[in-house]
GROMACS .gro file of C-alpha atoms in nm:
model
  466
    1MET     CA    1   1.190  -4.948  -2.657
    2LYS     CA    2   0.861  -4.727  -2.635
    3SER     CA    3   0.861  -4.890  -2.262
    4LYS     CA    4   1.189  -4.792  -2.183
    5LEU     CA    5   1.118  -4.459  -2.320
    6PHE     CA    6   0.834  -4.390  -2.105
    7ILE     CA    7   0.977  -4.520  -1.804
    8MET     CA    8   1.284  -4.290  -1.863
    9PHE     CA    9   1.030  -3.963  -1.895
   10PHE     CA   10   0.837  -4.066  -1.601
   11CYS     CA   11   1.169  -4.112  -1.333
   12LEU     CA   12   1.285  -3.761  -1.499
   13GLN     CA   13   0.920  -3.652  -1.409
   14CYS     CA   14   0.957  -3.807  -1.070
   15PHE     CA   15   1.292  -3.638  -1.013
   16TYR     CA   16   1.208  -3.294  -1.125
   17SER     CA   17   0.883  -3.308  -0.909
   18PHE     CA   18   1.093  -3.395  -0.615
   19ALA     CA   19   1.343  -3.150  -0.690
   20GLN     CA   20   1.087  -2.854  -0.725
   21ASN     CA   21   0.917  -2.978  -0.397
   22LYS     CA   22   1.221  -2.982  -0.190
   23ILE     CA   23   1.302  -2.592  -0.296
   24THR     CA   24   0.957  -2.493  -0.230
   25SER     CA   25   0.964  -2.679   0.125
   26LYS     CA   26   1.309  -2.458   0.172
   27ILE     CA   27   1.174  -2.183   0.049
   28ASN     CA   28   0.877  -2.184   0.290
   29MET     CA   29   1.104  -2.277   0.591
   30GLN     CA   30   1.288  -1.941   0.526
   31VAL     CA   31   0.945  -1.766   0.499
   32ASP     CA   32   0.835  -1.911   0.864
   33SER     CA   33   1.172  -1.815   0.990
   34LEU     CA   34   1.166  -1.468   0.848
   35VAL     CA   35   0.774  -1.412   0.975
   36ASN     CA   36   0.842  -1.571   1.276
   37ALA     CA   37   1.149  -1.350   1.360
   38GLU     CA   38   0.932  -1.049   1.294
   39MET     CA   39   0.645  -1.132   1.475
   40LYS     CA   40   0.889  -1.166   1.786
   41SER     CA   41   1.070  -0.900   1.742
   42LYS     CA   42   0.784  -0.607   1.662
   43ARG     CA   43   0.529  -0.775   1.909
   44ILE     CA   44   0.284  -0.871   1.608
   45PRO     CA   45  -0.022  -1.056   1.748
   46GLY     CA   46  -0.156  -1.233   1.465
   47LEU     CA   47  -0.068  -1.230   1.090
   48SER     CA   48  -0.215  -1.385   0.736
   49LEU     CA   49  -0.005  -1.434   0.442
   50VAL     CA   50  -0.049  -1.544   0.071
   51VAL     CA   51   0.165  -1.598  -0.192
   52VAL     CA   52  -0.003  -1.573  -0.541
   53ARG     CA   53   0.180  -1.711  -0.888
   54ASP     CA   54  -0.011  -1.667  -1.231
   55GLY     CA   55  -0.322  -1.638  -1.054
   56LYS     CA   56  -0.303  -1.964  -0.786
   57ILE     CA   57  -0.183  -2.011  -0.465
   58ASP     CA   58   0.159  -2.124  -0.426
   59TYR     CA   59   0.181  -2.063  -0.034
   60ILE     CA   60  -0.105  -1.979   0.274
   61LYS     CA   61  -0.041  -1.988   0.617
   62GLY     CA   62  -0.174  -1.792   0.944
   63TYR     CA   63   0.059  -1.741   1.237
   64GLY     CA   64  -0.021  -1.626   1.588
   65PHE     CA   65  -0.323  -1.488   1.732
   66ALA     CA   66  -0.607  -1.354   1.582
   67ASN     CA   67  -0.792  -1.259   1.942
   68LEU     CA   68  -0.562  -1.200   2.195
   69GLU     CA   69  -0.759  -1.246   2.481
   70HIS     CA   70  -0.936  -1.573   2.369
   71ARG     CA   71  -0.595  -1.712   2.222
   72VAL     CA   72  -0.768  -1.735   1.884
   73PRO     CA   73  -0.518  -1.860   1.623
   74VAL     CA   74  -0.505  -1.659   1.285
   75LYS     CA   75  -0.600  -1.930   0.968
   76PRO     CA   76  -0.646  -1.835   0.609
   77GLU     CA   77  -0.999  -1.784   0.689
   78THR     CA   78  -0.972  -1.496   0.961
   79ILE     CA   79  -1.103  -1.164   0.864
   80PHE     CA   80  -0.876  -0.864   0.900
   81GLN     CA   81  -0.946  -0.492   0.824
   82SER     CA   82  -0.821  -0.385   0.517
   83GLY     CA   83  -0.682   0.001   0.584
   84SER     CA   84  -0.601   0.172   0.287
   85VAL     CA   85  -0.552  -0.141   0.071
   86GLY     CA   86  -0.943  -0.068   0.031
   87LYS     CA   87  -0.880   0.211  -0.216
   88GLN     CA   88  -0.812  -0.008  -0.489
   89PHE     CA   89  -1.167  -0.154  -0.493
   90THR     CA   90  -1.285   0.205  -0.478
   91ALA     CA   91  -1.073   0.285  -0.788
   92PHE     CA   92  -1.193  -0.036  -0.977
   93ALA     CA   93  -1.580   0.051  -0.886
   94ILE     CA   94  -1.534   0.393  -1.037
   95LEU     CA   95  -1.372   0.212  -1.353
   96LEU     CA   96  -1.646  -0.032  -1.375
   97LEU     CA   97  -1.914   0.307  -1.386
   98VAL     CA   98  -1.669   0.435  -1.628
   99GLU     CA   99  -1.701   0.172  -1.867
  100ASP     CA  100  -2.079   0.122  -1.756
  101GLY     CA  101  -2.082   0.489  -1.925
  102LYS     CA  102  -2.262   0.664  -1.566
  103LEU     CA  103  -1.996   0.867  -1.526
  104SER     CA  104  -1.635   1.014  -1.678
  105LEU     CA  105  -1.316   1.031  -1.516
  106GLU     CA  106  -1.324   1.410  -1.630
  107ASP     CA  107  -1.663   1.473  -1.484
  108ARG     CA  108  -1.591   1.755  -1.242
  109LEU     CA  109  -1.694   1.749  -0.917
  110THR     CA  110  -1.951   2.003  -0.950
  111LYS     CA  111  -2.209   1.766  -1.149
  112PHE     CA  112  -2.224   1.566  -0.861
  113PHE     CA  113  -2.213   1.846  -0.544
  114PRO     CA  114  -2.350   2.187  -0.741
  115GLU     CA  115  -2.342   2.354  -0.438
  116ALA     CA  116  -1.952   2.327  -0.384
  117THR     CA  117  -1.829   2.589  -0.633
  118SER     CA  118  -1.480   2.571  -0.473
  119TRP     CA  119  -1.467   2.220  -0.635
  120ASP     CA  120  -1.546   2.352  -0.979
  121SER     CA  121  -1.209   2.251  -1.134
  122ILE     CA  122  -1.165   1.919  -0.980
  123THR     CA  123  -1.236   1.593  -1.139
  124VAL     CA  124  -1.280   1.241  -1.090
  125ARG     CA  125  -0.930   1.149  -1.178
  126ASN     CA  126  -0.815   1.392  -0.938
  127LEU     CA  127  -0.980   1.225  -0.652
  128LEU     CA  128  -0.832   0.914  -0.786
  129THR     CA  129  -0.480   1.050  -0.817
  130HIS     CA  130  -0.463   1.236  -0.506
  131THR     CA  131  -0.436   1.540  -0.710
  132SER     CA  132  -0.740   1.727  -0.590
  133GLY     CA  133  -0.570   1.944  -0.314
  134PHE     CA  134  -0.800   1.781  -0.080
  135ASN     CA  135  -0.648   1.736   0.293
  136ARG     CA  136  -0.487   1.412   0.399
  137SER     CA  137  -0.739   1.317   0.649
  138TYR     CA  138  -1.103   1.433   0.737
  139ASP     CA  139  -1.039   1.641   1.107
  140VAL     CA  140  -1.363   1.496   1.224
  141ASN     CA  141  -1.475   1.379   1.544
  142LEU     CA  142  -1.383   0.999   1.528
  143ARG     CA  143  -1.596   0.872   1.793
  144SER     CA  144  -1.935   1.104   1.607
  145ASP     CA  145  -2.143   0.924   1.345
  146PHE     CA  146  -2.205   1.115   0.989
  147THR     CA  147  -2.439   1.058   0.697
  148GLU     CA  148  -2.296   1.100   0.365
  149ASP     CA  149  -2.433   1.424   0.327
  150SER     CA  150  -2.319   1.566   0.646
  151LEU     CA  151  -1.985   1.440   0.552
  152TYR     CA  152  -2.000   1.647   0.259
  153GLN     CA  153  -2.132   1.921   0.378
  154PHE     CA  154  -1.827   1.929   0.612
  155PHE     CA  155  -1.584   1.838   0.361
  156LYS     CA  156  -1.685   2.141   0.134
  157LYS     CA  157  -1.597   2.398   0.343
  158VAL     CA  158  -1.243   2.243   0.371
  159PRO     CA  159  -0.998   2.495   0.213
  160LEU     CA  160  -0.798   2.312  -0.079
  161LYS     CA  161  -0.406   2.261   0.015
  162PHE     CA  162  -0.275   2.343  -0.340
  163ALA     CA  163  -0.404   2.410  -0.675
  164VAL     CA  164  -0.545   2.109  -0.845
  165GLY     CA  165  -0.286   1.917  -1.026
  166GLU     CA  166  -0.006   2.083  -0.907
  167LYS     CA  167   0.133   1.793  -0.695
  168SER     CA  168   0.015   1.446  -0.577
  169GLU     CA  169  -0.061   1.449  -0.186
  170TYR     CA  170  -0.224   1.139  -0.015
  171SER     CA  171  -0.567   1.238   0.079
  172ASN     CA  172  -0.783   0.977   0.258
  173MET     CA  173  -1.074   1.272   0.223
  174GLY     CA  174  -1.041   1.236  -0.170
  175TYR     CA  175  -1.154   0.851  -0.163
  176ALA     CA  176  -1.422   0.920   0.109
  177THR     CA  177  -1.575   1.191  -0.166
  178LEU     CA  178  -1.545   0.898  -0.419
  179GLY     CA  179  -1.763   0.663  -0.188
  180ILE     CA  180  -2.032   0.932  -0.194
  181ILE     CA  181  -2.003   0.979  -0.583
  182ILE     CA  182  -2.054   0.587  -0.610
  183SER     CA  183  -2.357   0.622  -0.412
  184LYS     CA  184  -2.526   0.948  -0.589
  185VAL     CA  185  -2.419   0.773  -0.936
  186THR     CA  186  -2.605   0.409  -0.850
  187GLY     CA  187  -2.847   0.505  -0.602
  188LYS     CA  188  -2.678   0.232  -0.349
  189PHE     CA  189  -2.440   0.213  -0.097
  190TYR     CA  190  -2.082   0.162  -0.245
  191GLY     CA  191  -2.045  -0.111  -0.029
  192GLU     CA  192  -2.356  -0.291  -0.231
  193PHE     CA  193  -2.205  -0.239  -0.526
  194LEU     CA  194  -1.861  -0.325  -0.454
  195LYS     CA  195  -2.006  -0.672  -0.339
  196GLU     CA  196  -2.270  -0.674  -0.661
  197ARG     CA  197  -1.977  -0.574  -0.916
  198ILE     CA  198  -1.646  -0.730  -0.733
  199PHE     CA  199  -1.682  -0.917  -0.455
  200GLU     CA  200  -1.929  -1.212  -0.599
  201PRO     CA  201  -1.819  -1.216  -0.953
  202LEU     CA  202  -1.456  -1.265  -0.818
  203GLY     CA  203  -1.587  -1.517  -0.574
  204MET     CA  204  -1.460  -1.302  -0.261
  205THR     CA  205  -1.734  -1.446  -0.058
  206THR     CA  206  -1.622  -1.328   0.275
  207ALA     CA  207  -1.500  -0.940   0.168
  208ARG     CA  208  -1.749  -0.677   0.283
  209VAL     CA  209  -1.751  -0.324   0.426
  210ILE     CA  210  -1.698  -0.321   0.831
  211SER     CA  211  -1.969  -0.357   1.044
  212GLU     CA  212  -1.936  -0.327   1.419
  213SER     CA  213  -2.305  -0.490   1.482
  214ASP     CA  214  -2.297  -0.762   1.294
  215ILE     CA  215  -2.196  -1.108   1.369
  216ILE     CA  216  -1.871  -1.201   1.151
  217PRO     CA  217  -1.729  -1.503   1.208
  218ASN     CA  218  -1.364  -1.529   1.231
  219ARG     CA  219  -1.326  -1.172   1.264
  220ALA     CA  220  -0.999  -1.078   1.404
  221ALA     CA  221  -0.928  -0.813   1.692
  222GLY     CA  222  -0.689  -0.543   1.605
  223TYR     CA  223  -0.405  -0.358   1.843
  224GLU     CA  224  -0.177  -0.115   1.925
  225LEU     CA  225   0.158  -0.081   2.070
  226VAL     CA  226   0.139   0.185   2.356
  227ASN     CA  227   0.451   0.238   2.568
  228GLY     CA  228   0.532  -0.087   2.466
  229GLU     CA  229   0.233  -0.251   2.570
  230LEU     CA  230  -0.029  -0.414   2.352
  231LYS     CA  231  -0.384  -0.221   2.392
  232ASN     CA  232  -0.714  -0.271   2.227
  233GLN     CA  233  -0.771  -0.089   1.941
  234GLU     CA  234  -0.971   0.281   1.968
  235TRP     CA  235  -1.298   0.241   1.917
  236VAL     CA  236  -1.447   0.489   1.604
  237SER     CA  237  -1.786   0.557   1.521
  238PRO     CA  238  -1.990   0.286   1.325
  239SER     CA  239  -2.032   0.535   1.022
  240LEU     CA  240  -1.688   0.635   1.024
  241ASN     CA  241  -1.591   0.270   0.931
  242THR     CA  242  -1.781   0.219   0.634
  243LEU     CA  243  -1.602   0.518   0.417
  244ALA     CA  244  -1.471   0.394   0.077
  245ASP     CA  245  -1.075   0.531   0.185
  246GLY     CA  246  -1.045   0.192   0.277
  247SER     CA  247  -1.305   0.032   0.544
  248LEU     CA  248  -1.320  -0.328   0.399
  249TYR     CA  249  -1.317  -0.680   0.572
  250LEU     CA  250  -1.077  -0.925   0.395
  251THR     CA  251  -0.900  -1.242   0.443
  252ALA     CA  252  -0.611  -1.423   0.288
  253LEU     CA  253  -0.817  -1.656   0.057
  254ASP     CA  254  -1.008  -1.283  -0.079
  255MET     CA  255  -0.729  -1.121  -0.165
  256ALA     CA  256  -0.587  -1.468  -0.336
  257LYS     CA  257  -0.926  -1.433  -0.534
  258TRP     CA  258  -0.848  -1.041  -0.597
  259GLU     CA  259  -0.527  -1.107  -0.722
  260ALA     CA  260  -0.661  -1.400  -0.985
  261GLY     CA  261  -0.896  -1.174  -1.114
  262LEU     CA  262  -0.590  -0.915  -1.114
  263ASN     CA  263  -0.379  -1.131  -1.319
  264ALA     CA  264  -0.644  -1.226  -1.556
  265GLN     CA  265  -0.752  -0.890  -1.598
  266LYS     CA  266  -1.113  -0.944  -1.528
  267LEU     CA  267  -1.442  -0.738  -1.492
  268LEU     CA  268  -1.230  -0.422  -1.669
  269LYS     CA  269  -1.132  -0.365  -2.013
  270GLU     CA  270  -0.732  -0.371  -2.070
  271GLU     CA  271  -0.695  -0.006  -2.137
  272SER     CA  272  -0.896   0.045  -1.806
  273TYR     CA  273  -0.636  -0.132  -1.618
  274GLU     CA  274  -0.352   0.014  -1.808
  275MET     CA  275  -0.479   0.348  -1.702
  276MET     CA  276  -0.514   0.225  -1.334
  277TRP     CA  277  -0.150   0.114  -1.318
  278SER     CA  278   0.006   0.434  -1.450
  279PRO     CA  279   0.168   0.723  -1.288
  280VAL     CA  280  -0.028   1.015  -1.252
  281LYS     CA  281   0.079   1.313  -1.487
  282LEU     CA  282   0.130   1.630  -1.301
  283ASN     CA  283   0.023   2.017  -1.426
  284ASP     CA  284   0.417   2.074  -1.517
  285GLY     CA  285   0.419   1.747  -1.728
  286SER     CA  286   0.612   1.534  -1.437
  287THR     CA  287   0.459   1.217  -1.325
  288HIS     CA  288   0.420   1.089  -0.952
  289PRO     CA  289   0.412   0.748  -0.905
  290TYR     CA  290   0.065   0.680  -0.810
  291GLY     CA  291  -0.245   0.532  -1.036
  292PHE     CA  292  -0.561   0.485  -0.949
  293GLY     CA  293  -0.583   0.347  -0.572
  294TRP     CA  294  -0.207   0.166  -0.649
  295ARG     CA  295   0.162   0.304  -0.589
  296ILE     CA  296   0.357   0.274  -0.880
  297ASP     CA  297   0.722   0.142  -0.858
  298SER     CA  298   0.988  -0.081  -1.009
  299LEU     CA  299   1.264  -0.316  -0.967
  300GLN     CA  300   1.523  -0.362  -1.218
  301GLY     CA  301   1.330  -0.252  -1.489
  302GLN     CA  302   0.996  -0.423  -1.413
  303LYS     CA  303   0.693  -0.258  -1.275
  304ILE     CA  304   0.566  -0.325  -0.952
  305VAL     CA  305   0.226  -0.182  -0.784
  306ALA     CA  306   0.124  -0.205  -0.426
  307HIS     CA  307  -0.037  -0.035  -0.175
  308ASP     CA  308  -0.069  -0.066   0.221
  309GLY     CA  309  -0.277   0.077   0.454
  310ASN     CA  310  -0.276   0.123   0.848
  311TRP     CA  311  -0.605   0.171   1.057
  312GLN     CA  312  -0.776   0.060   1.376
  313GLY     CA  313  -0.522  -0.194   1.492
  314PHE     CA  314  -0.461  -0.372   1.149
  315SER     CA  315  -0.158  -0.316   0.887
  316THR     CA  316  -0.218  -0.463   0.571
  317VAL     CA  317   0.007  -0.492   0.206
  318ILE     CA  318  -0.009  -0.620  -0.147
  319LYS     CA  319   0.258  -0.604  -0.367
  320ARG     CA  320   0.222  -0.741  -0.740
  321TYR     CA  321   0.506  -0.781  -1.010
  322PRO     CA  322   0.273  -0.841  -1.280
  323LEU     CA  323   0.529  -0.910  -1.575
  324ARG     CA  324   0.621  -1.194  -1.352
  325LYS     CA  325   0.246  -1.302  -1.249
  326PHE     CA  326   0.316  -1.282  -0.873
  327SER     CA  327   0.216  -1.125  -0.595
  328VAL     CA  328   0.250  -1.132  -0.169
  329ILE     CA  329  -0.038  -1.008   0.075
  330VAL     CA  330   0.039  -0.935   0.450
  331LEU     CA  331  -0.226  -0.884   0.652
  332ALA     CA  332  -0.141  -0.843   1.037
  333ASN     CA  333  -0.354  -0.717   1.360
  334LEU     CA  334  -0.091  -0.420   1.466
  335ARG     CA  335  -0.123  -0.114   1.356
  336ARG     CA  336   0.210  -0.023   1.218
  337ALA     CA  337   0.330  -0.338   1.176
  338ASN     CA  338   0.601  -0.339   0.879
  339VAL     CA  339   0.373  -0.554   0.679
  340ASN     CA  340   0.594  -0.399   0.342
  341LYS     CA  341   0.937  -0.503   0.473
  342ILE     CA  342   0.766  -0.887   0.545
  343ALA     CA  343   0.618  -0.911   0.203
  344THR     CA  344   0.957  -0.733   0.033
  345ARG     CA  345   1.157  -1.022   0.229
  346ILE     CA  346   0.894  -1.255   0.100
  347MET     CA  347   0.924  -1.187  -0.265
  348GLU     CA  348   1.281  -1.202  -0.205
  349SER     CA  349   1.276  -1.564  -0.093
  350TYR     CA  350   1.085  -1.691  -0.403
  351GLN     CA  351   1.304  -1.442  -0.644
  352PRO     CA  352   1.637  -1.375  -0.513
  353GLU     CA  353   1.744  -1.182  -0.825
  354LEU     CA  354   1.436  -0.895  -0.725
  355SER     CA  355   1.721  -0.835  -0.370
  356ILE     CA  356   1.795  -0.494  -0.336
  357ALA     CA  357   2.106  -0.621  -0.228
  358SER     CA  358   2.180  -0.759  -0.583
  359LEU     CA  359   2.076  -0.394  -0.749
  360LYS     CA  360   2.343  -0.205  -0.952
  361THR     CA  361   2.479   0.110  -0.810
  362ILE     CA  362   2.549   0.392  -1.058
  363ARG     CA  363   2.833   0.663  -1.039
  364ASP     CA  364   2.760   0.910  -0.838
  365LYS     CA  365   2.824   1.223  -1.013
  366GLU     CA  366   2.653   1.482  -0.708
  367PRO     CA  367   2.866   1.386  -0.396
  368GLY     CA  368   2.685   1.685  -0.241
  369ILE     CA  369   2.372   1.565  -0.260
  370THR     CA  370   2.471   1.210  -0.131
  371LYS     CA  371   2.597   1.403   0.173
  372LEU     CA  372   2.254   1.567   0.232
  373VAL     CA  373   2.147   1.241   0.178
  374ASN     CA  374   2.361   1.101   0.477
  375GLU     CA  375   2.313   1.393   0.711
  376PHE     CA  376   1.952   1.371   0.680
  377ILE     CA  377   1.929   0.994   0.764
  378ASN     CA  378   2.169   1.069   1.063
  379ASN     CA  379   1.959   1.382   1.201
  380VAL     CA  380   1.642   1.131   1.165
  381ALA     CA  381   1.808   0.912   1.399
  382GLU     CA  382   1.922   1.183   1.626
  383LYS     CA  383   1.582   1.381   1.622
  384LYS     CA  384   1.800   1.675   1.500
  385LEU     CA  385   1.616   1.768   1.213
  386ARG     CA  386   1.615   2.129   1.069
  387THR     CA  387   1.300   2.347   0.885
  388GLU     CA  388   1.539   2.480   0.636
  389GLN     CA  389   1.621   2.118   0.494
  390PHE     CA  390   1.240   2.080   0.342
  391THR     CA  391   1.024   2.270   0.137
  392THR     CA  392   0.748   2.452   0.354
  393GLU     CA  393   0.454   2.206   0.272
  394LEU     CA  394   0.660   1.927   0.397
  395ALA     CA  395   0.813   2.085   0.697
  396VAL     CA  396   0.452   2.097   0.828
  397GLU     CA  397   0.446   1.706   0.886
  398ILE     CA  398   0.813   1.618   0.881
  399MET     CA  399   0.887   1.879   1.171
  400ASP     CA  400   0.584   1.746   1.377
  401SER     CA  401   0.742   1.619   1.724
  402THR     CA  402   0.566   1.309   1.743
  403MET     CA  403   0.668   1.235   1.406
  404GLN     CA  404   1.035   1.274   1.431
  405ALA     CA  405   1.033   1.054   1.758
  406LYS     CA  406   0.902   0.776   1.548
  407GLY     CA  407   1.133   0.834   1.290
  408SER     CA  408   1.389   0.867   1.526
  409GLU     CA  409   1.269   0.534   1.685
  410HIS     CA  410   1.236   0.360   1.336
  411PHE     CA  411   1.576   0.466   1.201
  412LYS     CA  412   1.748   0.322   1.559
  413ALA     CA  413   1.593   0.002   1.522
  414LYS     CA  414   1.767  -0.068   1.213
  415GLY     CA  415   2.128  -0.055   1.371
  416LYS     CA  416   2.385   0.196   1.345
  417PHE     CA  417   2.376   0.384   0.973
  418LEU     CA  418   2.680   0.278   0.803
  419LYS     CA  419   2.652   0.388   0.423
  420SER     CA  420   2.437   0.475   0.126
  421GLU     CA  421   2.487   0.393  -0.222
  422LEU     CA  422   2.288   0.565  -0.525
  423LEU     CA  423   2.119   0.290  -0.723
  424SER     CA  424   1.911   0.573  -0.959
  425ARG     CA  425   1.895   0.969  -1.058
  426LYS     CA  426   1.586   1.083  -1.296
  427GLU     CA  427   1.476   1.441  -1.370
  428LEU     CA  428   1.108   1.507  -1.273
  429GLY     CA  429   1.010   1.831  -1.445
  430ASP     CA  430   1.217   2.118  -1.445
  431ASP     CA  431   1.256   2.177  -1.095
  432THR     CA  432   1.274   1.847  -0.938
  433ARG     CA  433   1.499   1.578  -0.939
  434GLU     CA  434   1.466   1.194  -0.767
  435TYR     CA  435   1.702   0.985  -0.605
  436ARG     CA  436   1.733   0.638  -0.496
  437TYR     CA  437   1.971   0.507  -0.291
  438ARG     CA  438   2.046   0.154  -0.111
  439LEU     CA  439   2.105   0.241   0.283
  440LEU     CA  440   2.345   0.007   0.456
  441PHE     CA  441   2.282   0.000   0.848
  442SER     CA  442   2.419  -0.263   1.087
  443LYS     CA  443   2.143  -0.434   1.122
  444GLU     CA  444   1.925  -0.402   0.812
  445ILE     CA  445   1.931  -0.290   0.430
  446ALA     CA  446   1.678  -0.036   0.336
  447GLY     CA  447   1.581   0.153   0.013
  448PHE     CA  448   1.516   0.528  -0.001
  449MET     CA  449   1.371   0.765  -0.245
  450ILE     CA  450   1.429   1.105  -0.186
  451GLN     CA  451   1.344   1.429  -0.421
  452PHE     CA  452   1.480   1.756  -0.437
  453ASN     CA  453   1.425   2.055  -0.573
  454LYS     CA  454   1.672   2.368  -0.816
  455GLU     CA  455   1.701   2.464  -0.415
  456ASN     CA  456   1.820   2.127  -0.305
  457LYS     CA  457   1.521   2.161  -0.034
  458ILE     CA  458   1.387   1.817   0.024
  459VAL     CA  459   1.061   1.764  -0.169
  460ASP     CA  460   0.927   1.414  -0.088
  461LEU     CA  461   1.098   1.099   0.061
  462GLN     CA  462   0.971   0.754   0.123
  463LEU     CA  463   1.180   0.494   0.326
  464ILE     CA  464   1.136   0.140   0.139
  465GLU     CA  465   1.182  -0.155   0.388
  466TYR     CA  466   1.329  -0.458   0.278
   0.00000   0.00000   0.00000
């Protein structure tokens, strides 16, 4: 009797394993199909992706070429530049130093830069959450070399854009400054600190700061599309390519080990992880969906933490679903490649219930707002945006002619705009409301977040690719 039960159990296990393998194979074919289609459509030379579940690699593959001139194929060991995905490592390093007792999140910047009196009200926390008032970029000659001190001397002369804590506005300059702080506190280059305290403990054997001069096996070349033609990435000075705002070399294998460490909450205490993945609180009591080096979002009530990056011919993204212990990482060697869209579509292949198409709409009690949204979408495509639609700060960025041209091209590629569907609405303090829509185009579906102030001027917006 026992032997019969054993045989029956064994057969059931074999059947289950066969069924699971068949499902996995089907999903992998779907992933291959969508990746190849997107690469062909957007002319992406090469791409590496990894899907991680519960800290273990579920699927990993390279596509296309790491180097077009030598026709070198991409493989899991191919090294890509991180872009701003590197910011999460800088933030993690700061939290390690906080736990070491070497600094505090509330330390004012004048503790490290006594001469920068205009920075007296800015804290380390402000730099991490982009609430410092620092510029988005450094506006320096990208072909000139800088020491950390000469870069700081330049930074301290740049006027603040807004009052500290008033809002969160993305700043590469802020994260570059965090790297200088790490050097001051530890007495070593921030890249060495990352290697000793993060990369080596997690087994990220090929992760490192960018080096133009070193011989680095499996290094991919970066590319840009210029007037429809692929070109090599533009050269920048070696010193500017080592800053803490996102100047790392990483492989899909490195990122899988990083994800495994995050999933197991290694190296940091639980409370540090909680702070890292919590939205920043602004002066008026409202929150902004950015933590410490991570963008914060949710889908069907489940938290999503993610970040992307674009720099010097590369595009990268990591999307994490902590509750499901599921993560997708995509690395591509084309600047502005739509890695967010690819990662999201891969996620949907594995977990269809998280598809934006499955999200329920809510009753639209403000059709006037939806009308403004629809007009905005059409105006982007037709390059007919009006300054009065935006707050003064946002208008400066949005009304730029280059930005409008890129926006128009991006929207037109999705086909004819059909309609928007309201998914959520919430108050962000006394002055701002946030709306989330599903945008239906003839070729694609996209998510859209938009914020209005009490005068119905657009405060912030984000297109979420699917």
